[in-house]
Amino acid sequence: RNYRAKPHSATASLNTFVSLLAMGANMPEVVLNDGRKMPQVGLGTWKSKPGEVKNAVKTAIEYGYRHIDCAAVYKNEAEVGEALSELFAEGAVTRAELWVTSKLWNDFHASEDVPKACEQTLNDLKLDYLDLYLIHWPVTGNTGPALSPSIEETWKAMEALCTSGKCKSIGVSNFSMKKLAAMKSYAKIFPAVNQVELHPLLRQDALLQAAAELGCHLTAYSPLGSPDSSSMIGHDGAKLMELPLIQQIGQAVGKSAAQVLIRWAVQRGTSVVPKSVTPSRIETNLDVLEWSLSDEQMAALSYIEPQVRMLHGKFWCKADGPYKTVQDLWDEAE
């Protein structure tokens, strides 16, 4: 691979940097149900502000990341596109070496709107195709007892994008076991990925098992508990990295709490997309590939109770819509 990378920080030693490049070159990949291979660790871009995300993407690629997770609703895809164009022009990475994911927003679920939304994302990212395109939420904002447009209508339009080559793989995000399993009855191309909130405070063990049985890979978003969205959404995700157990394991392995959480996701077999715009954290978030947690440490992290959903989805629930409660949204018993 043609790396023309330079350390972003004067404090980053050459040895550390060379090690990170080696990790990027040896990035583990997950094989999806369509046979395509996705880099297991990616850079998340949710809440990355304009003026910050371009540098974050360039830093990540230079450090060895080959997977960038985007979405139209993040309102920063044009800036991500600028970064990608510059990286391609510089020869830092080729398009074929890079995995780019984006997501269809809730108000573009109608069959005629899906290709328009995808085209806008491609224009913003300055790309000819997406590696993966996801339905962001099983939500459209409609009133009435049933979701409209239906997931089936939206999915058929997603399949058409896949057939046309605009999207190499397609999938969903924030789908429950029930919603995912229901797609078996009509999907000609079953979702390759379901991107959901996953961390030791929301393991979603049953969903992980069910998705595997259905042939759908899980990607972990908000693997650190999304502490920077706690005030915006109203949750207590900041406590995840502060848990004594996670601090103790970090001390035992000589790594940060964030690295422990990302490594837990990797070792569990999921892919994971931690977000950062800070060069030092982008660097250390990738330093999770050449060491491992013990069986005892993995077990301890897999038995934390109670389980808590940070991205609870309350904002999609309304009395006159298809989801009156969060239990309706996630298909959970009250």
Short mmCIF file of C-alpha atoms in Angstrom, two decimals:
data_model
loop_
_atom_site.label_atom_id
_atom_site.label_comp_id
_atom_site.label_asym_id
_atom_site.label_seq_id
_atom_site.Cartn_x
_atom_site.Cartn_y
_atom_site.Cartn_z
CA ARG A 1 0.00 0.00 0.00
CA ASN A 2 1.12 3.48 -0.79
CA TYR A 3 1.40 5.31 2.53
CA ARG A 4 2.61 8.89 2.49
CA ALA A 5 1.85 9.50 6.11
CA LYS A 6 3.49 11.85 8.55
CA PRO A 7 2.98 12.17 12.30
CA HIS A 8 0.37 14.82 13.06
CA SER A 9 1.81 15.51 16.49
CA ALA A 10 5.35 16.47 17.28
CA THR A 11 5.11 14.23 20.33
CA ALA A 12 4.24 11.16 18.27
CA SER A 13 7.43 9.14 18.07
CA LEU A 14 8.49 7.60 14.79
CA ASN A 15 8.33 4.13 16.33
CA THR A 16 4.76 4.64 17.51
CA PHE A 17 3.77 5.98 14.13
CA VAL A 18 5.36 3.11 12.21
CA SER A 19 3.61 0.70 14.58
CA LEU A 20 0.25 2.36 13.89
CA LEU A 21 0.80 2.13 10.14
CA ALA A 22 1.57 -1.56 10.55
CA MET A 23 -1.65 -2.01 12.51
CA GLY A 24 -3.59 -0.24 9.79
CA ALA A 25 -2.00 -2.43 7.15
CA ASN A 26 -2.91 -5.51 9.21
CA MET A 27 -6.39 -4.31 10.15
CA PRO A 28 -8.63 -7.30 10.85
CA GLU A 29 -11.63 -7.53 8.56
CA VAL A 30 -15.09 -8.96 9.05
CA VAL A 31 -16.63 -10.93 6.20
CA LEU A 32 -20.19 -9.86 5.44
CA ASN A 33 -23.00 -12.06 4.10
CA ASP A 34 -22.28 -10.85 0.54
CA GLY A 35 -18.65 -11.94 0.81
CA ARG A 36 -17.25 -8.43 1.08
CA LYS A 37 -14.63 -7.67 3.74
CA MET A 38 -15.06 -4.64 6.01
CA PRO A 39 -12.24 -3.24 8.19
CA GLN A 40 -13.18 -4.01 11.78
CA VAL A 41 -12.29 -0.63 13.32
CA GLY A 42 -13.51 2.60 11.72
CA LEU A 43 -13.66 6.30 12.46
CA GLY A 44 -17.07 7.57 13.56
CA THR A 45 -18.02 11.11 12.48
CA TRP A 46 -21.24 11.79 14.44
CA LYS A 47 -21.01 15.10 16.33
CA SER A 48 -17.75 15.99 14.54
CA LYS A 49 -18.12 19.71 13.96
CA PRO A 50 -17.57 21.51 10.66
CA GLY A 51 -13.97 22.61 10.53
CA GLU A 52 -12.90 19.58 12.59
CA VAL A 53 -14.03 16.53 10.66
CA LYS A 54 -11.78 17.09 7.62
CA ASN A 55 -8.65 17.02 9.75
CA ALA A 56 -9.99 14.05 11.73
CA VAL A 57 -10.51 12.00 8.56
CA LYS A 58 -7.09 12.90 7.18
CA THR A 59 -5.43 12.11 10.50
CA ALA A 60 -7.24 8.77 10.71
CA ILE A 61 -6.23 7.69 7.21
CA GLU A 62 -2.63 8.69 7.85
CA TYR A 63 -2.62 6.63 11.05
CA GLY A 64 -3.90 3.56 9.20
CA TYR A 65 -7.71 3.64 9.43
CA ARG A 66 -9.41 2.34 6.29
CA HIS A 67 -13.08 2.61 7.37
CA ILE A 68 -14.97 5.91 7.69
CA ASP A 69 -18.53 5.92 9.08
CA CYS A 70 -20.71 8.80 7.84
CA ALA A 71 -24.37 9.82 7.62
CA ALA A 72 -26.32 12.54 5.84
CA VAL A 73 -27.85 13.75 9.11
CA TYR A 74 -24.40 14.42 10.58
CA LYS A 75 -24.29 17.48 8.26
CA ASN A 76 -20.58 17.07 7.57
CA GLU A 77 -20.36 14.74 4.57
CA ALA A 78 -19.21 17.55 2.23
CA GLU A 79 -16.22 18.17 4.48
CA VAL A 80 -15.49 14.45 4.69
CA GLY A 81 -15.59 14.48 0.88
CA GLU A 82 -13.00 17.26 0.76
CA ALA A 83 -10.71 15.20 2.96
CA LEU A 84 -11.15 12.08 0.82
CA SER A 85 -10.49 13.97 -2.42
CA GLU A 86 -7.28 15.42 -1.03
CA LEU A 87 -6.15 12.04 0.30
CA PHE A 88 -6.79 10.39 -3.07
CA ALA A 89 -4.94 13.19 -4.89
CA GLU A 90 -1.98 12.91 -2.52
CA GLY A 91 -1.79 9.15 -3.01
CA ALA A 92 -2.21 8.56 0.72
CA VAL A 93 -4.87 5.95 0.01
CA THR A 94 -6.77 4.65 -3.01
CA ARG A 95 -10.54 4.44 -3.27
CA ALA A 96 -10.34 0.64 -3.44
CA GLU A 97 -8.47 0.52 -0.11
CA LEU A 98 -11.11 2.55 1.70
CA TRP A 99 -14.46 1.50 3.18
CA VAL A 100 -17.02 4.31 3.38
CA THR A 101 -20.40 3.85 5.06
CA SER A 102 -23.30 6.32 4.98
CA LYS A 103 -26.91 6.26 6.09
CA LEU A 104 -30.35 7.13 4.71
CA TRP A 105 -32.18 9.65 6.89
CA ASN A 106 -35.74 9.23 8.12
CA ASP A 107 -37.49 11.65 5.77
CA PHE A 108 -36.18 9.94 2.60
CA HIS A 109 -37.75 6.49 3.04
CA ALA A 110 -40.18 6.73 0.10
CA SER A 111 -39.04 4.61 -2.83
CA GLU A 112 -38.57 7.63 -5.10
CA ASP A 113 -36.57 9.51 -2.43
CA VAL A 114 -34.04 6.80 -1.59
CA PRO A 115 -31.96 7.18 -4.79
CA LYS A 116 -32.07 10.98 -4.49
CA ALA A 117 -30.75 10.83 -0.94
CA CYS A 118 -27.99 8.42 -1.95
CA GLU A 119 -27.00 10.65 -4.89
CA GLN A 120 -26.77 13.67 -2.59
CA THR A 121 -24.51 11.73 -0.22
CA LEU A 122 -22.33 10.56 -3.10
CA ASN A 123 -22.06 14.15 -4.40
CA ASP A 124 -21.15 15.44 -0.93
CA LEU A 125 -18.57 12.71 -0.37
CA LYS A 126 -17.29 13.12 -3.96
CA LEU A 127 -17.55 9.37 -4.52
CA ASP A 128 -18.94 7.17 -7.28
CA TYR A 129 -20.19 4.49 -4.90
CA LEU A 130 -20.65 3.69 -1.21
CA ASP A 131 -19.22 0.55 0.33
CA LEU A 132 -22.19 0.35 2.68
CA TYR A 133 -25.50 2.24 2.85
CA LEU A 134 -27.74 1.81 5.89
CA ILE A 135 -31.32 2.72 6.76
CA HIS A 136 -30.44 4.96 9.71
CA TRP A 137 -33.57 4.32 11.82
CA PRO A 138 -36.79 2.32 11.34
CA VAL A 139 -38.53 5.68 11.65
CA THR A 140 -40.25 8.03 9.18
CA GLY A 141 -42.06 10.47 11.47
CA ASN A 142 -45.50 9.54 10.15
CA THR A 143 -48.71 9.47 12.15
CA GLY A 144 -50.91 6.40 12.29
CA PRO A 145 -50.49 2.90 13.70
CA ALA A 146 -48.13 1.54 11.02
CA LEU A 147 -44.79 2.82 9.75
CA SER A 148 -45.18 4.58 6.41
CA PRO A 149 -43.44 4.28 4.03
CA SER A 150 -42.94 0.68 5.10
CA ILE A 151 -39.52 -0.83 5.65
CA GLU A 152 -40.31 -3.18 2.76
CA GLU A 153 -40.81 -0.25 0.37
CA THR A 154 -37.62 1.43 1.52
CA TRP A 155 -35.64 -1.78 1.39
CA LYS A 156 -36.63 -2.55 -2.19
CA ALA A 157 -35.27 0.86 -3.17
CA MET A 158 -32.07 0.10 -1.25
CA GLU A 159 -31.76 -3.19 -3.13
CA ALA A 160 -32.06 -1.29 -6.41
CA LEU A 161 -29.12 0.90 -5.38
CA CYS A 162 -27.12 -2.24 -4.67
CA THR A 163 -28.03 -3.76 -8.04
CA SER A 164 -27.05 -0.54 -9.83
CA GLY A 165 -23.63 -0.46 -8.17
CA LYS A 166 -24.19 2.81 -6.32
CA CYS A 167 -23.86 0.85 -3.07
CA LYS A 168 -21.73 -2.27 -2.82
CA SER A 169 -23.42 -3.49 0.36
CA ILE A 170 -26.62 -2.44 2.13
CA GLY A 171 -27.88 -2.75 5.67
CA VAL A 172 -29.80 -1.19 8.52
CA SER A 173 -29.19 0.61 11.81
CA ASN A 174 -31.09 0.63 15.10
CA PHE A 175 -33.16 -2.42 14.13
CA SER A 176 -34.46 -4.82 16.77
CA MET A 177 -34.37 -8.60 16.41
CA LYS A 178 -38.04 -8.56 15.43
CA LYS A 179 -37.61 -5.91 12.74
CA LEU A 180 -34.53 -7.61 11.34
CA ALA A 181 -36.15 -11.07 11.26
CA ALA A 182 -39.28 -9.64 9.56
CA MET A 183 -37.15 -8.66 6.57
CA LYS A 184 -36.50 -12.34 5.78
CA SER A 185 -39.96 -12.59 4.20
CA TYR A 186 -39.28 -10.05 1.43
CA ALA A 187 -35.58 -9.15 1.25
CA LYS A 188 -33.89 -10.41 -1.90
CA ILE A 189 -30.66 -9.04 -0.46
CA PHE A 190 -30.64 -9.49 3.32
CA PRO A 191 -29.01 -6.69 5.35
CA ALA A 192 -25.27 -7.21 5.54
CA VAL A 193 -24.95 -5.04 8.66
CA ASN A 194 -27.10 -3.79 11.53
CA GLN A 195 -25.32 -0.85 13.21
CA VAL A 196 -26.50 -0.49 16.80
CA GLU A 197 -25.43 0.88 20.16
CA LEU A 198 -23.13 -1.70 21.77
CA HIS A 199 -20.90 -1.47 24.85
CA PRO A 200 -20.66 -3.29 28.20
CA LEU A 201 -23.65 -1.31 29.54
CA LEU A 202 -25.73 -2.38 26.51
CA ARG A 203 -24.36 -5.71 25.32
CA GLN A 204 -27.47 -6.75 23.36
CA ASP A 205 -26.44 -10.40 23.66
CA ALA A 206 -29.72 -11.72 22.25
CA LEU A 207 -29.55 -9.38 19.24
CA LEU A 208 -25.92 -10.39 18.60
CA GLN A 209 -26.90 -14.07 18.56
CA ALA A 210 -30.05 -13.54 16.48
CA ALA A 211 -28.21 -11.40 13.93
CA ALA A 212 -25.52 -14.07 13.56
CA GLU A 213 -28.19 -16.70 12.96
CA LEU A 214 -29.75 -14.45 10.31
CA GLY A 215 -26.36 -13.83 8.69
CA CYS A 216 -26.22 -10.15 9.61
CA HIS A 217 -23.09 -8.57 11.11
CA LEU A 218 -23.37 -6.08 14.00
CA THR A 219 -21.37 -2.85 14.06
CA ALA A 220 -21.03 -1.12 17.43
CA TYR A 221 -21.73 2.60 17.53
CA SER A 222 -21.17 4.72 20.65
CA PRO A 223 -18.76 2.09 22.01
CA LEU A 224 -17.61 4.54 24.71
CA GLY A 225 -21.17 5.31 25.85
CA SER A 226 -21.45 8.52 23.80
CA PRO A 227 -20.55 10.81 26.72
CA ASP A 228 -20.56 13.90 24.48
CA SER A 229 -24.25 13.42 23.61
CA SER A 230 -25.47 13.02 27.20
CA SER A 231 -26.74 16.59 27.60
CA MET A 232 -28.21 16.70 24.08
CA ILE A 233 -30.16 13.44 24.38
CA GLY A 234 -30.50 13.11 28.13
CA HIS A 235 -28.57 10.04 29.26
CA ASP A 236 -25.76 9.09 31.61
CA GLY A 237 -23.25 7.64 29.17
CA ALA A 238 -20.34 9.48 30.76
CA LYS A 239 -20.33 6.93 33.57
CA LEU A 240 -19.28 4.05 31.29
CA MET A 241 -15.60 4.99 31.07
CA GLU A 242 -15.63 5.94 34.75
CA LEU A 243 -16.81 2.52 35.97
CA PRO A 244 -14.29 1.14 38.50
CA LEU A 245 -14.15 -2.21 36.68
CA ILE A 246 -13.15 -0.59 33.39
CA GLN A 247 -10.62 1.63 35.14
CA GLN A 248 -9.14 -1.42 36.92
CA ILE A 249 -8.85 -3.43 33.70
CA GLY A 250 -7.25 -0.45 31.96
CA GLN A 251 -4.63 -0.22 34.70
CA ALA A 252 -4.01 -3.97 34.52
CA VAL A 253 -3.36 -3.96 30.75
CA GLY A 254 -1.70 -0.53 30.63
CA LYS A 255 -4.39 0.97 28.38
CA SER A 256 -7.03 3.69 28.63
CA ALA A 257 -10.67 3.04 29.43
CA ALA A 258 -11.54 3.89 25.82
CA GLN A 259 -9.04 1.34 24.50
CA VAL A 260 -10.45 -1.34 26.81
CA LEU A 261 -13.97 -0.68 25.51
CA ILE A 262 -12.92 -0.70 21.85
CA ARG A 263 -10.88 -3.87 22.36
CA TRP A 264 -13.90 -5.53 24.04
CA ALA A 265 -15.94 -4.80 20.91
CA VAL A 266 -13.21 -6.15 18.61
CA GLN A 267 -12.72 -9.31 20.66
CA ARG A 268 -16.47 -9.88 20.71
CA GLY A 269 -16.40 -10.10 16.89
CA THR A 270 -18.29 -6.91 16.13
CA SER A 271 -16.90 -4.05 14.10
CA VAL A 272 -16.68 -0.75 15.93
CA VAL A 273 -16.67 2.95 14.95
CA PRO A 274 -15.37 5.15 17.80
CA LYS A 275 -15.64 8.87 17.09
CA SER A 276 -12.94 11.43 17.79
CA VAL A 277 -11.56 14.62 16.28
CA THR A 278 -8.53 14.68 18.60
CA PRO A 279 -5.39 13.35 16.86
CA SER A 280 -4.02 11.67 19.99
CA ARG A 281 -7.30 9.83 20.61
CA ILE A 282 -7.69 8.88 16.95
CA GLU A 283 -4.22 7.35 17.31
CA THR A 284 -4.84 5.48 20.56
CA ASN A 285 -8.31 4.29 19.49
CA LEU A 286 -6.59 2.26 16.75
CA ASP A 287 -4.04 0.82 19.20
CA VAL A 288 -6.37 -2.06 20.06
CA LEU A 289 -5.20 -4.70 17.60
CA GLU A 290 -1.94 -6.08 18.97
CA TRP A 291 -2.97 -6.92 22.52
CA SER A 292 -5.99 -8.66 24.02
CA LEU A 293 -8.14 -8.87 27.12
CA SER A 294 -8.03 -12.09 29.13
CA ASP A 295 -11.00 -14.45 29.24
CA GLU A 296 -11.60 -13.31 32.80
CA GLN A 297 -11.55 -9.63 31.81
CA MET A 298 -13.92 -10.25 28.89
CA ALA A 299 -16.27 -12.17 31.19
CA ALA A 300 -16.24 -9.39 33.80
CA LEU A 301 -17.07 -6.80 31.14
CA SER A 302 -19.89 -9.02 29.89
CA TYR A 303 -21.77 -9.21 33.19
CA ILE A 304 -22.28 -5.56 34.14
CA GLU A 305 -25.82 -4.84 35.32
CA PRO A 306 -28.16 -3.09 34.96
CA GLN A 307 -28.03 -2.64 31.20
CA VAL A 308 -28.78 0.90 30.01
CA ARG A 309 -29.53 2.23 26.51
CA MET A 310 -27.97 5.67 26.02
CA LEU A 311 -29.45 6.43 22.57
CA HIS A 312 -32.88 5.56 23.87
CA GLY A 313 -34.95 6.82 20.93
CA LYS A 314 -37.53 8.64 23.08
CA PHE A 315 -37.39 11.46 20.55
CA TRP A 316 -39.10 9.19 17.95
CA CYS A 317 -42.03 8.26 20.17
CA LYS A 318 -45.36 10.07 19.94
CA ALA A 319 -48.93 9.29 20.91
CA ASP A 320 -50.27 9.40 17.33
CA GLY A 321 -47.40 7.53 15.66
CA PRO A 322 -46.38 3.89 15.16
CA TYR A 323 -44.07 4.05 18.20
CA LYS A 324 -45.85 5.32 21.29
CA THR A 325 -43.13 4.15 23.69
CA VAL A 326 -39.48 3.16 23.49
CA GLN A 327 -40.64 -0.40 24.07
CA ASP A 328 -42.58 -0.15 20.79
CA LEU A 329 -39.48 1.18 19.00
CA TRP A 330 -37.16 -1.54 20.25
CA ASP A 331 -39.81 -4.32 20.43
CA GLU A 332 -39.11 -4.87 24.12
CA ALA A 333 -41.51 -5.97 26.85
CA GLU A 334 -42.53 -3.17 29.20
#
